Coordinates of C-alpha atoms and ligand atoms in Angstrom, one line a residue:
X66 CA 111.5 -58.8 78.1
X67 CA 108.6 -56.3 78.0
X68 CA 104.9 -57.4 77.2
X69 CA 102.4 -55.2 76.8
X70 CA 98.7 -56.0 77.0
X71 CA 96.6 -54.0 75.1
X72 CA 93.4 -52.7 74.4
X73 CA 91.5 -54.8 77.0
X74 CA 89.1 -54.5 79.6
X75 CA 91.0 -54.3 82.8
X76 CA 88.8 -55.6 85.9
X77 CA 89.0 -55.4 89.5
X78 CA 87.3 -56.3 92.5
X79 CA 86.7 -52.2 92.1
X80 CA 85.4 -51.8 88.5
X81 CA 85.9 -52.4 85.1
X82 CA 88.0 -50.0 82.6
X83 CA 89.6 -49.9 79.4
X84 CA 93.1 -50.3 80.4
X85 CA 97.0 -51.4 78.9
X86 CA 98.8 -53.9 81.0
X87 CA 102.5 -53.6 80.7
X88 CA 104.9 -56.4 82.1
X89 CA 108.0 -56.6 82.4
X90 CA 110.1 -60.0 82.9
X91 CA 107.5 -61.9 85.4
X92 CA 106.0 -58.7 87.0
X93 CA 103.4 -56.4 86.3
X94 CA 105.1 -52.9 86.1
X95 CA 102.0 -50.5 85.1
X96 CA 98.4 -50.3 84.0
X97 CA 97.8 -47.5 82.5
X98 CA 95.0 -45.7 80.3
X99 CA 95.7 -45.9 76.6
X100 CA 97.1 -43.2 75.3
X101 CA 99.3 -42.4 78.6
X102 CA 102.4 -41.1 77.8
X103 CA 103.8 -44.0 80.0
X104 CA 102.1 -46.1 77.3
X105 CA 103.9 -45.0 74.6
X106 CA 107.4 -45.0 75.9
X107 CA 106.7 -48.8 77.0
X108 CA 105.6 -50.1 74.2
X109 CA 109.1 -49.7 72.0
X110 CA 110.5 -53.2 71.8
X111 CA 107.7 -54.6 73.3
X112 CA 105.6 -57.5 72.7
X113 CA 101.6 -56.8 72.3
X114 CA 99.2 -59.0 73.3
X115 CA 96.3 -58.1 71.7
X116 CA 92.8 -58.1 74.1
X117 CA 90.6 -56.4 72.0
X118 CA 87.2 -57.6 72.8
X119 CA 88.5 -59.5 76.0
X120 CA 88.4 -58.8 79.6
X121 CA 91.5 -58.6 81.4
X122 CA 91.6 -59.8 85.0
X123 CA 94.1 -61.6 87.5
X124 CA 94.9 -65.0 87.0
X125 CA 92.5 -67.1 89.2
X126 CA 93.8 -68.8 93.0
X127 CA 92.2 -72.1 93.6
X128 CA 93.0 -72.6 97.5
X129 CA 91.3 -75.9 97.2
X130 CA 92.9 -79.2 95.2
X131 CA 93.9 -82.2 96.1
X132 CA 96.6 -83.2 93.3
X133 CA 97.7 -87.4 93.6
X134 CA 96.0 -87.8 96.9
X135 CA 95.9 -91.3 98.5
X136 CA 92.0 -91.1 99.7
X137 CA 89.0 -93.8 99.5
X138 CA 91.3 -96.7 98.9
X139 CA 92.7 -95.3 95.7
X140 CA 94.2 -92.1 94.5
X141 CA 93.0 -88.8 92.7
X142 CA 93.6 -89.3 89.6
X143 CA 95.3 -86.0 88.5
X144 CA 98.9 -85.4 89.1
X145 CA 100.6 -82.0 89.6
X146 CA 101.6 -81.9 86.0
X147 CA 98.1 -82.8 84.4
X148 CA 96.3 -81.0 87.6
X149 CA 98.3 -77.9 87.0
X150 CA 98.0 -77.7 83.4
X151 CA 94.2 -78.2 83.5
X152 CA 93.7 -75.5 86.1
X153 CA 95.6 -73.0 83.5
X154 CA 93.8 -74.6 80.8
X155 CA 90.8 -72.7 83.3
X156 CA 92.5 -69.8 83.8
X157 CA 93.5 -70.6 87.3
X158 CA 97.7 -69.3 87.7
X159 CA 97.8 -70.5 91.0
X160 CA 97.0 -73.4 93.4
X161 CA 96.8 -74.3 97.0
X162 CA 96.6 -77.7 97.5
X163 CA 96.3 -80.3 100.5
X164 CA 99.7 -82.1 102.0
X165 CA 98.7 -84.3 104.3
X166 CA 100.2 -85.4 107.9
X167 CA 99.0 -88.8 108.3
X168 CA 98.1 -90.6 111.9
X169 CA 101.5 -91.3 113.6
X170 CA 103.1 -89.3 111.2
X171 CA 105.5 -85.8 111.8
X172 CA 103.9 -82.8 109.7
X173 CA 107.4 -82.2 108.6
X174 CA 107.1 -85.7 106.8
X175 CA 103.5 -85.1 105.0
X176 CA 104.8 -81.9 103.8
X177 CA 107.9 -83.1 102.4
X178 CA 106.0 -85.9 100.7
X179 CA 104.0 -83.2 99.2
X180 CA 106.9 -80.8 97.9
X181 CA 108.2 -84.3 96.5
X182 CA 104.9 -85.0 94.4
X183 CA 104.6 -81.0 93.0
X184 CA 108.7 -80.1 92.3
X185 CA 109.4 -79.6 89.1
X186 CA 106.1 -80.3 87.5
X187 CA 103.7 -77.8 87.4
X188 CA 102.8 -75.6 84.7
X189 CA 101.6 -72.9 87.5
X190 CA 102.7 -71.4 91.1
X191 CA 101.5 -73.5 93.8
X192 CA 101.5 -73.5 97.9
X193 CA 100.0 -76.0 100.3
X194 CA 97.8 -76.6 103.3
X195 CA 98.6 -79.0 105.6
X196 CA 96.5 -81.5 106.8
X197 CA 96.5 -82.3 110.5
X198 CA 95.2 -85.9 111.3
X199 CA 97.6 -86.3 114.5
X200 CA 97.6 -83.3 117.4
X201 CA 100.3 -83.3 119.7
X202 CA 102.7 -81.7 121.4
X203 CA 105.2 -82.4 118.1
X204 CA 102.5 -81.2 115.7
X205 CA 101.8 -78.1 117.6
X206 CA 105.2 -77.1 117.8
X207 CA 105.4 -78.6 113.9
X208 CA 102.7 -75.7 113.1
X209 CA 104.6 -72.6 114.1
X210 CA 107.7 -74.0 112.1
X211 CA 105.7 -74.4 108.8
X212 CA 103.9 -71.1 109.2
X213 CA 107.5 -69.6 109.0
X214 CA 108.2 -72.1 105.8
X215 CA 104.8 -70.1 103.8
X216 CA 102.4 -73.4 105.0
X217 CA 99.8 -71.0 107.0
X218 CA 97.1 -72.8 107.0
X219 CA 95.9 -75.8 108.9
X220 CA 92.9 -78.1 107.6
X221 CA 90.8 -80.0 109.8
X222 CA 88.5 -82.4 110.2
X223 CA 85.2 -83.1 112.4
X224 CA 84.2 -85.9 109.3
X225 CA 85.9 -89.4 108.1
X226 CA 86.6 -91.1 111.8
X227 CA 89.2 -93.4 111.3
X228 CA 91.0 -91.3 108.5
X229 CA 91.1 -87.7 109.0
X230 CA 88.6 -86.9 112.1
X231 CA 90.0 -85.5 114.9
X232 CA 87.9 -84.9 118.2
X233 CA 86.6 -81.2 119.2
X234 CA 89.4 -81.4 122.1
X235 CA 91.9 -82.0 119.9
X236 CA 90.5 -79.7 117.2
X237 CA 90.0 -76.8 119.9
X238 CA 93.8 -77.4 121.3
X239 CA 95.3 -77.3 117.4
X240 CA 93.3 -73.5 117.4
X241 CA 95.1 -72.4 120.4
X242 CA 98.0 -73.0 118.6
X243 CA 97.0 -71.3 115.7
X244 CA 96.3 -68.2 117.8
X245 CA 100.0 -67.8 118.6
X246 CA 101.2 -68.4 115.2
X247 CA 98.7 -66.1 113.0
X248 CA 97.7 -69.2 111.6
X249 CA 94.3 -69.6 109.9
X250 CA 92.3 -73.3 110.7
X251 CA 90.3 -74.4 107.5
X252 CA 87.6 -77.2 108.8
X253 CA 85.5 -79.4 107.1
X254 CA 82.4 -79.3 108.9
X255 CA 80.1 -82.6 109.7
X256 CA 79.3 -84.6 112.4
X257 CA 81.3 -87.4 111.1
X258 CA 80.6 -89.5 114.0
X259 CA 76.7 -89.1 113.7
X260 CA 77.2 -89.5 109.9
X261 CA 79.0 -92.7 110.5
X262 CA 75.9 -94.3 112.8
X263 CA 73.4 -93.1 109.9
X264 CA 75.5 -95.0 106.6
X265 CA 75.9 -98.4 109.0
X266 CA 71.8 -98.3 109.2
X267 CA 70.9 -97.1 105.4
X268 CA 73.8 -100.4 104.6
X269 CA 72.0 -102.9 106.5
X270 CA 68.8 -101.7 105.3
X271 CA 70.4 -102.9 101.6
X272 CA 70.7 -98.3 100.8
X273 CA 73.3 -99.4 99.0
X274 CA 72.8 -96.8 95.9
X275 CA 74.9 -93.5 95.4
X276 CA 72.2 -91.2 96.3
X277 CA 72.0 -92.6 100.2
X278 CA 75.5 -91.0 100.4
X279 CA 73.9 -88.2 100.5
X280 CA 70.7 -89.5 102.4
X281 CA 73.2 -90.2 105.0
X282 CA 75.0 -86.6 105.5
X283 CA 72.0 -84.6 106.2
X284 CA 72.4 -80.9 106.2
X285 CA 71.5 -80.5 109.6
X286 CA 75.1 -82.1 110.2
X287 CA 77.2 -79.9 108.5
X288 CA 75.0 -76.6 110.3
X289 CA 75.4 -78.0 113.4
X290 CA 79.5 -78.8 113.0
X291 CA 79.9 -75.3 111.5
X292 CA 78.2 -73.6 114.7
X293 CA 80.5 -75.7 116.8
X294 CA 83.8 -75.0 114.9
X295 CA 82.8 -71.0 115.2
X296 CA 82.6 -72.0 118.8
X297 CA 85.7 -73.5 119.4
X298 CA 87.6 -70.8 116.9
X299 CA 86.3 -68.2 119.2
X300 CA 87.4 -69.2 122.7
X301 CA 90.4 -70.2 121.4
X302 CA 90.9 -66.8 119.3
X303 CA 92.2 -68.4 115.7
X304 CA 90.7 -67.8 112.3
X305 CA 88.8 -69.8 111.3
X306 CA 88.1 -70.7 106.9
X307 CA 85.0 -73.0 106.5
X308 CA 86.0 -75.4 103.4
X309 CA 83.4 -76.5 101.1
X310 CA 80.6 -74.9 102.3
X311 CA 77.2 -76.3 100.9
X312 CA 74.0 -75.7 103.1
X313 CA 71.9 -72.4 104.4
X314 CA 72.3 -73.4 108.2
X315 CA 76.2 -73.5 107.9
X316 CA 75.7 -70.0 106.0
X317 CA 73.6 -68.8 108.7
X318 CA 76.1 -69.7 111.2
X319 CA 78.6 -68.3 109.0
X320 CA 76.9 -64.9 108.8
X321 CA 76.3 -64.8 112.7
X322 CA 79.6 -65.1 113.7
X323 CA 81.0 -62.5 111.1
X324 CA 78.1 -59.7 112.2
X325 CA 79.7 -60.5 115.6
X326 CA 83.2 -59.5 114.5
X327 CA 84.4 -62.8 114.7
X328 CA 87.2 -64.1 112.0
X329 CA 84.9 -66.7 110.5
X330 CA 85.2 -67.2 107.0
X331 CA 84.6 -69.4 104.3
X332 CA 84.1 -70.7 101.1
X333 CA 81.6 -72.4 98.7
X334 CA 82.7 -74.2 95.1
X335 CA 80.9 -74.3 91.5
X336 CA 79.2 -78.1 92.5
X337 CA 77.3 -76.3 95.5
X338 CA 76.3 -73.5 93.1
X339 CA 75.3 -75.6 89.7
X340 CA 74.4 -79.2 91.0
X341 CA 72.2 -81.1 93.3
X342 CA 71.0 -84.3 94.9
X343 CA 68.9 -84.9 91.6
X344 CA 72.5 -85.3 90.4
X345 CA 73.0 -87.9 93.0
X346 CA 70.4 -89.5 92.7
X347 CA 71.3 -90.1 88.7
X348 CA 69.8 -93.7 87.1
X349 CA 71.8 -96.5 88.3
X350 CA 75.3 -95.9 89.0
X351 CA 75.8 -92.3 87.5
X352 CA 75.1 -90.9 91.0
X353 CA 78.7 -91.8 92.2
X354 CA 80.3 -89.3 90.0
X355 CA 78.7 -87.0 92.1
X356 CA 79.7 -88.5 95.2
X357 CA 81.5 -85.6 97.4
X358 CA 81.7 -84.5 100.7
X359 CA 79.4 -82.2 102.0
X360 CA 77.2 -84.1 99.8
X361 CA 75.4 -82.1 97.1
X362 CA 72.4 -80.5 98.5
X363 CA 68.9 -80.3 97.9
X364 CA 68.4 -77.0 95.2
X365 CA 66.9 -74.8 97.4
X366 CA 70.3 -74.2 99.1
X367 CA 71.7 -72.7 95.8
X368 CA 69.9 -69.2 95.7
X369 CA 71.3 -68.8 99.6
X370 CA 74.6 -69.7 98.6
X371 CA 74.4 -66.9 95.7
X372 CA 73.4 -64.5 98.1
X373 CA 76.0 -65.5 100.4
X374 CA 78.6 -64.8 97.8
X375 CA 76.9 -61.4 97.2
X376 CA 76.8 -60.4 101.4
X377 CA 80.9 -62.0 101.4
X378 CA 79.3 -64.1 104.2
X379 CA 81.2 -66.7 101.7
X380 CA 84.1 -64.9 100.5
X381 CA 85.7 -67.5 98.3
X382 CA 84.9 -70.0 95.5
X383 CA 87.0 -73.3 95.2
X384 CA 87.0 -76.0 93.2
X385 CA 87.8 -78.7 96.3
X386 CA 88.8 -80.4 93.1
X387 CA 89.3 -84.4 93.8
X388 CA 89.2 -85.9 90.6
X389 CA 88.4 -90.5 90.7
X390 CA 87.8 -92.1 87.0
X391 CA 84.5 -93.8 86.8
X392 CA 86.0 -96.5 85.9
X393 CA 87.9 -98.5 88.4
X394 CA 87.9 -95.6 90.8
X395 CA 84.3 -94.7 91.5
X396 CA 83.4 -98.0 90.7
X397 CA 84.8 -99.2 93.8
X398 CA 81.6 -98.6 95.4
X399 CA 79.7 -100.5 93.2
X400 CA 77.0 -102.3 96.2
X401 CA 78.1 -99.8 98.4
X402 CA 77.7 -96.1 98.6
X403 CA 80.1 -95.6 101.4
X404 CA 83.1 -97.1 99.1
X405 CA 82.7 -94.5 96.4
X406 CA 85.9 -92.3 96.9
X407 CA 84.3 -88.7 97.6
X408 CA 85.2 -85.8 94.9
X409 CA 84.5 -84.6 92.2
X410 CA 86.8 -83.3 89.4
X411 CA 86.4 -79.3 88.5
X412 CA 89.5 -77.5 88.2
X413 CA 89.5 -76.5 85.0
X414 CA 85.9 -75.0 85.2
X415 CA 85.5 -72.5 87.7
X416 CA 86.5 -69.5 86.5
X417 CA 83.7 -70.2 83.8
X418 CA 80.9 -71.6 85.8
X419 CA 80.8 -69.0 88.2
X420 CA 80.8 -66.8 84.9
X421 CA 77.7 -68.2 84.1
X422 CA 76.5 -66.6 87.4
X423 CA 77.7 -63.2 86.1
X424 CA 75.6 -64.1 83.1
X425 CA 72.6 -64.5 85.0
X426 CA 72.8 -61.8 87.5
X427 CA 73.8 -63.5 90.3
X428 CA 77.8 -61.5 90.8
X429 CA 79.0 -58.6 89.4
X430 CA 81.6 -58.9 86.9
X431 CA 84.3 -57.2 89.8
X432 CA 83.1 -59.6 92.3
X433 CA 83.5 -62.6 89.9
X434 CA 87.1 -61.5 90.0
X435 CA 87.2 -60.6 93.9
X436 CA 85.4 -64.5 94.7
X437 CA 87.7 -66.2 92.2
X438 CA 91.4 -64.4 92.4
X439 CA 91.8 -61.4 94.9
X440 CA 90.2 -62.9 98.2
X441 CA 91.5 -66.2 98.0
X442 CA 94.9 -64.7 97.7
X443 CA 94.5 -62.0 100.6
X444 CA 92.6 -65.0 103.0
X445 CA 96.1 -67.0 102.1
X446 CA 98.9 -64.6 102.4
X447 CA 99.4 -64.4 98.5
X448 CA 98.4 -60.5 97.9
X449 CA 99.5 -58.8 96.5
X450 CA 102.2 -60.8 94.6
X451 CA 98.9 -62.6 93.5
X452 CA 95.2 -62.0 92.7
X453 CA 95.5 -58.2 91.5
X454 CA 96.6 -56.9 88.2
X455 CA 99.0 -53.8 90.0
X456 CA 102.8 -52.6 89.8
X457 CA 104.4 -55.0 91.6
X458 CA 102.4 -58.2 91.1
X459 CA 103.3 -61.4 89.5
X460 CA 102.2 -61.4 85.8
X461 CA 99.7 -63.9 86.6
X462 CA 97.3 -62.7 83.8
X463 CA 94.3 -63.8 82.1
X464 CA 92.6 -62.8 78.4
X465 CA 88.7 -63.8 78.7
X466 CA 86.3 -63.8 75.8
X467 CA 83.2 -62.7 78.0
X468 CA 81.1 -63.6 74.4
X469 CA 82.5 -66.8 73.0
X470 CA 80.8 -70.3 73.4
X471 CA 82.1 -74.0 74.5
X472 CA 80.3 -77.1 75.9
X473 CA 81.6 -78.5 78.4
X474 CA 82.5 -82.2 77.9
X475 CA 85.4 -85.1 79.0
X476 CA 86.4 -85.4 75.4
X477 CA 87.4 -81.9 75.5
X478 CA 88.5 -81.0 79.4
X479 CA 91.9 -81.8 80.2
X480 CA 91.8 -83.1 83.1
X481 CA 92.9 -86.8 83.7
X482 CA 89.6 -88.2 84.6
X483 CA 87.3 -90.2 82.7
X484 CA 83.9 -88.0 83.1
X485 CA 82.9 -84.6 83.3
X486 CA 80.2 -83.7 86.4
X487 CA 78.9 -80.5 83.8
X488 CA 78.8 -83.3 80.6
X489 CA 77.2 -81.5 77.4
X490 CA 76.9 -78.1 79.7
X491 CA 76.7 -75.1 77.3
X492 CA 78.1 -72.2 78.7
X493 CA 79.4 -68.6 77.1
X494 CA 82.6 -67.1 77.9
X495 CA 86.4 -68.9 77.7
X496 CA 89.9 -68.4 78.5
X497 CA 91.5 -67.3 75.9
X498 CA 95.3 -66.5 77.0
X499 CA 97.0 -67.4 80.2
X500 CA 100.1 -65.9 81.5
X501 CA 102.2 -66.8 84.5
X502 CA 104.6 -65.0 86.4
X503 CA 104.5 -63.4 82.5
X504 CA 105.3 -66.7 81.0
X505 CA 102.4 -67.5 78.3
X506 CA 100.9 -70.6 79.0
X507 CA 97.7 -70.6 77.3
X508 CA 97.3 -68.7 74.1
X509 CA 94.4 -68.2 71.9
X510 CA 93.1 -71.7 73.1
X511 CA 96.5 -73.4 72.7
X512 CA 98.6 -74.9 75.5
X513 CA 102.2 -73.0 75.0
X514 CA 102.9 -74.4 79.0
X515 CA 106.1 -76.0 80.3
X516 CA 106.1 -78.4 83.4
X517 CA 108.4 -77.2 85.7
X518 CA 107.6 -73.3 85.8
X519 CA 105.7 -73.3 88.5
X520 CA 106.9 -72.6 91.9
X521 CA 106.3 -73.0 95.3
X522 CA 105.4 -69.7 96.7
X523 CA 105.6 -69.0 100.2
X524 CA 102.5 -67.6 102.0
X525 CA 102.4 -65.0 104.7
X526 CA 99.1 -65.0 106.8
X527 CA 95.9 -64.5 106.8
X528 CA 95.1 -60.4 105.3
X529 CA 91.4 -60.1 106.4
X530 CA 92.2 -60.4 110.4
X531 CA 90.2 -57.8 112.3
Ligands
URP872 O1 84.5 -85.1 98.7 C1 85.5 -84.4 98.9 N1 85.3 -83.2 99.3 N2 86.7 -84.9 98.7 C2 88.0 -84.3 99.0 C3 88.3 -84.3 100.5 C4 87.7 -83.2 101.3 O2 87.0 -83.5 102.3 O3 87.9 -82.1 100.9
ZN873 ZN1 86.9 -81.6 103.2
ZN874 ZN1 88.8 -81.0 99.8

C-alpha cells in the first residue's frame, strides 16, 4: 500500500522545506521535492494525504510515562490502551515507559509484568525502562541480559526511601555495570533522605497543605543529588540521563559536566516549562493536582530551563506523565501533603505546549522537532527507525496545523483522569493526522486507532556516546 504525503512542510532537526512524503506499507521510502520525477512515478495508485497548510514532522517519542503504575498507595490511572491512545491523540507514535523491579524482586519478573500490562493494547509502538529498586549480584547480571532483550536503560533513584531509593553505593555499583553493557542510567535526582527529615518536621508543625510538598523538596536538593549522580557516573564511566529535570543548580551541574566531555544528559518536561509553585500553592486542595516530583519550582527557573533547551544542556522534553484522578486518588492526601500520590497527567499535551514555546521565541521550529522526536529516539537506541522522517524509517508521521486554535480542558483531553493541570489553557497549533508505522491513527481530529497495533520495539543503545 503506498501513501503519499503531500504538499506539506517537511521539518527536521535541520530545517524546514516544502517536501512530499511517500510511504510505503509501514516505512518511509522517499521525501522528495514536489515535482521530482520520483514523485510522479510514486504517486500512481497511491493514497494522498493532503498537508496543505500543515507541517510535517516525525511522530513524537515520549521516553517518560508511567502507564498502570502501582505508586502512592494507588495506581495511575491510565492504562496502556487509554495512555497510548491519548499520547497519539498528541501526536506522540511512540512511548518508553517504566517497568518496575520491585525490592526482593528479579528484574526479569518486573519486566515481564510490564510486557503483560502493554501486549496487545496500544494504539502506538512502545519500549521500556526498567526500574532498579534491588542491586545485586542477580540484578547486575539481570541488566546485561535485558540490554540484549532492547531494555537499555536503567532508572534510578536517590528519592522515595522505602520505595524506590537506593543508596549512592548501590547506585554507583549499578553504573559500573552499566559501563560494561553500553547501558545508559536515568536518575531521579533528590536527596530523598534529607527530603524525608524536612516533610516529618513541616507534618508535626500541622504543614499539612499541598503546597509544603514542595516547601519540603527544596531546589538545593535536587542540585546537590544531580552534582553527585555526575560524580558517581563519571568514576564509574556509564552514561548518565538526568529524568525530570526542574531547577538552575541541576542545569548548572548538567552543563559542567557536558563542557567537560562527560556523557551527562538530561531532560526537562512541559510542567517545568509552563507551571510553578503558585500552582502548588492553589486555594485549598487544588494544589495536589500539581503534586509531582521534583516539585514544581519557583518561576524564575523557567527562562533557564528554555535556555537549557536552546544550549542542549537539556536535550530532551518528557512528559514523566503519571496521571491520579482528583477524586479518590489525589484525595488521599487530604490532611497530609506527603499522601498525595506524585504526578501529574500530560501525555497528550506536549508536542503542543512546547509549541507554544516555538510561538513565543523560545525554540526553533527544527529544534521543537529535535527536543520532542529525534533526540529522544537517538538518547534510546530508536534512530533511525524512529524520530526522523528518512527512507528507511517507520512511518511514524505527524500532520500539524501550526495556525489552528484549542483550549485545553478535561472535558475534551482523552486521557483517563479526572482534571487537566493546563484547565481553560488557550493555545494555537493541533494535531491534525497521526500515522504509525503508516497506519492512520488520528485523522483530521478523529481517532481512526486500533488497540493492539502497537509493538514493542527493541532498543539498541545509547547514540550520543562520545
Ligand atoms: O511525581 C512524579 N514524577 N511521579 C512519577 C514517578 C517519578 O519519580 O518519575
Ligand atoms: Zn522520578
Ligand atoms: Zn517519572
Amino acid at each position: 500500500m503506498r501513501t503519499m504525503i503531500s504538499g506539506g512542510t517537511v521539518v527536521s532537526p535541520t530545517g524546514a522545506q516544502q517536501a512530499e512524503v511517500l510511504v510505503e506499507d509501514e516505512r518511509i521510502v522517499g521525501v522528495a521535492a514536489p515535482g521530482a520525477a520520483v514523485v510522479a512515478a510514486f504517486s500512481e495508485g497511491a493514497r494522498r494525504i493532503d498537508a496543505s497548510g500543515k507541517l510535517v514532522v516525525p511522530g513524537a517519542v515520549d521516553v517518560h510515562t508511567h502507564l498502570d503504575m502501582p505508586f502512592g498507595g494507588t495506581s495511575s490511572a491510565d492504562t496502556f490502551e487509554t495512555g497510548t491512545r491519548a499520547a497519539a491523540w498528541g501526536g506522540t507514535t511512540t512511548i518508553v515507559d517504566f517497568a518496575i523491579q520491585r525490592k526482593g524482586e528479579a528484574l526479569r519478573s518486573g519486566l515481564d509484568t510490564w510486557h503483560s500490562k502493554a501486549e496487545g493494547n496500544c494504539v502506538i509502538d512502545y519500549g521500556f525502562h526498567m526500574i532498579v529498586s534491588d542491586v545485586n549480584d542477580q540484578s547486575c547480571k539481570e541488566m546485561d541480559v535485558l540490554v540484549g532483550e532492547g531494555v537499555s536503560s536503567f532508572k534510578m533513584f536517590m528519592a522515595y526511601p522505602g520505595v524506590f531509593y537506593s543508596t549512592d553505593g548501590e547506585i554507583f555499583r549499578a553504573m559500573q555495570q552499566a559501563r560494561t553493557s553500553g547501558a545508559t542510567i536515568m536518575m531521579h535526582a533528590e536527596n530523598g533522605l534529607a527530603i524525608d527529615v524536612l516533610v516529618s518536621q513541616a507534618l508535626a508543625r500541622g504543614e499539612t497543605a499541598p503546597r509544603f510538598h514542595g516547601i519540603t523538596r527544596p531546589d538545593r536538593l535536587e542540585a546537590e543529588a544531580t552534582g553527585r549522580a555526575i560524580a558517581l557516573a563519571k568514576v564509574a564511566g556509564c552514561p548518565l540521563y538526568i529524568v525530570h529535570l526542574s531547577t538552575t543548580g541541576a542545569l548548572e551541574a548538567v552543563a559542567e559536566a557536558r563542557g567537560e566531555g562527560q556523557n551527562a544528559f538530561a531532560e526537562t518536561c512541559p510542567q517545568y516549562l509552563f507551571l510553578s509553585a503558585d500552582d502548588l500553592a492553589r486555594e485549598g486542595f487544588e494544589g495536589a493536582k500539581y503534586v509531582c516530583s521534583p516539585p514544581l519550582r519557583a518561576k524564575e527557573h523557567q527562562a533557564n530551563l528554555w535556555r537549557g533547551l536552546r544550549t542542549n544542556d537539556l536535550s530532551v522534553v518528557s512528559t514523566d506523565h503519571c496521571p491520579f484522578c482528583f477524586k479518590e486518588q489525589k484525595e488521599l492526601g487530604l490532611g497530609d501533603f506527603s499522601k498525595i500520590p506524585n504526578g501529574i497527567p500530560g501525555v497528550e499535551h506536549r508536542v503542543d505546549l512546547t509549541y507554544q514555546g516555538v510561538l513565543a521565541g523560545e525554540i526553533t521550529l527544527p529544534r521543537w522537532v529535535e527536543v520532542n522526536a529525534t533526540t529522544p529516539a537517538r538518547m534510546f537506541g530508536l534512530y533511525p527507525r524512529k524520530g526522523v522522517l528518512a527512507p528507511g524509517s517507520d512511518a511514524d508521521i505527524v500532520l500539524y496545523d501550526p495556525t489552528a486554535t484549542q483550549t485545553i480542558s478535561a472535558a475534551t483531553h482523552h486521557m483517563s483522569v479526572d482534571y487537566s493541570a493546563y484547565e481553560g489553557q488557550a493555545i494555537t497549533g493541533r494535531v491534525d493526522t497521526v500515522l504509525s508505522r503508516g497506519r492512520t491513527v488520528i485523522e483530521q481530529g478523529q481517532y481512526v486507532g486500533e488497540k493492539g497495533h502497537g509493538s514493542f520495539v527493541a532498543r539498541g543503545t545509547n547514540g550520543y556516546l562520545t
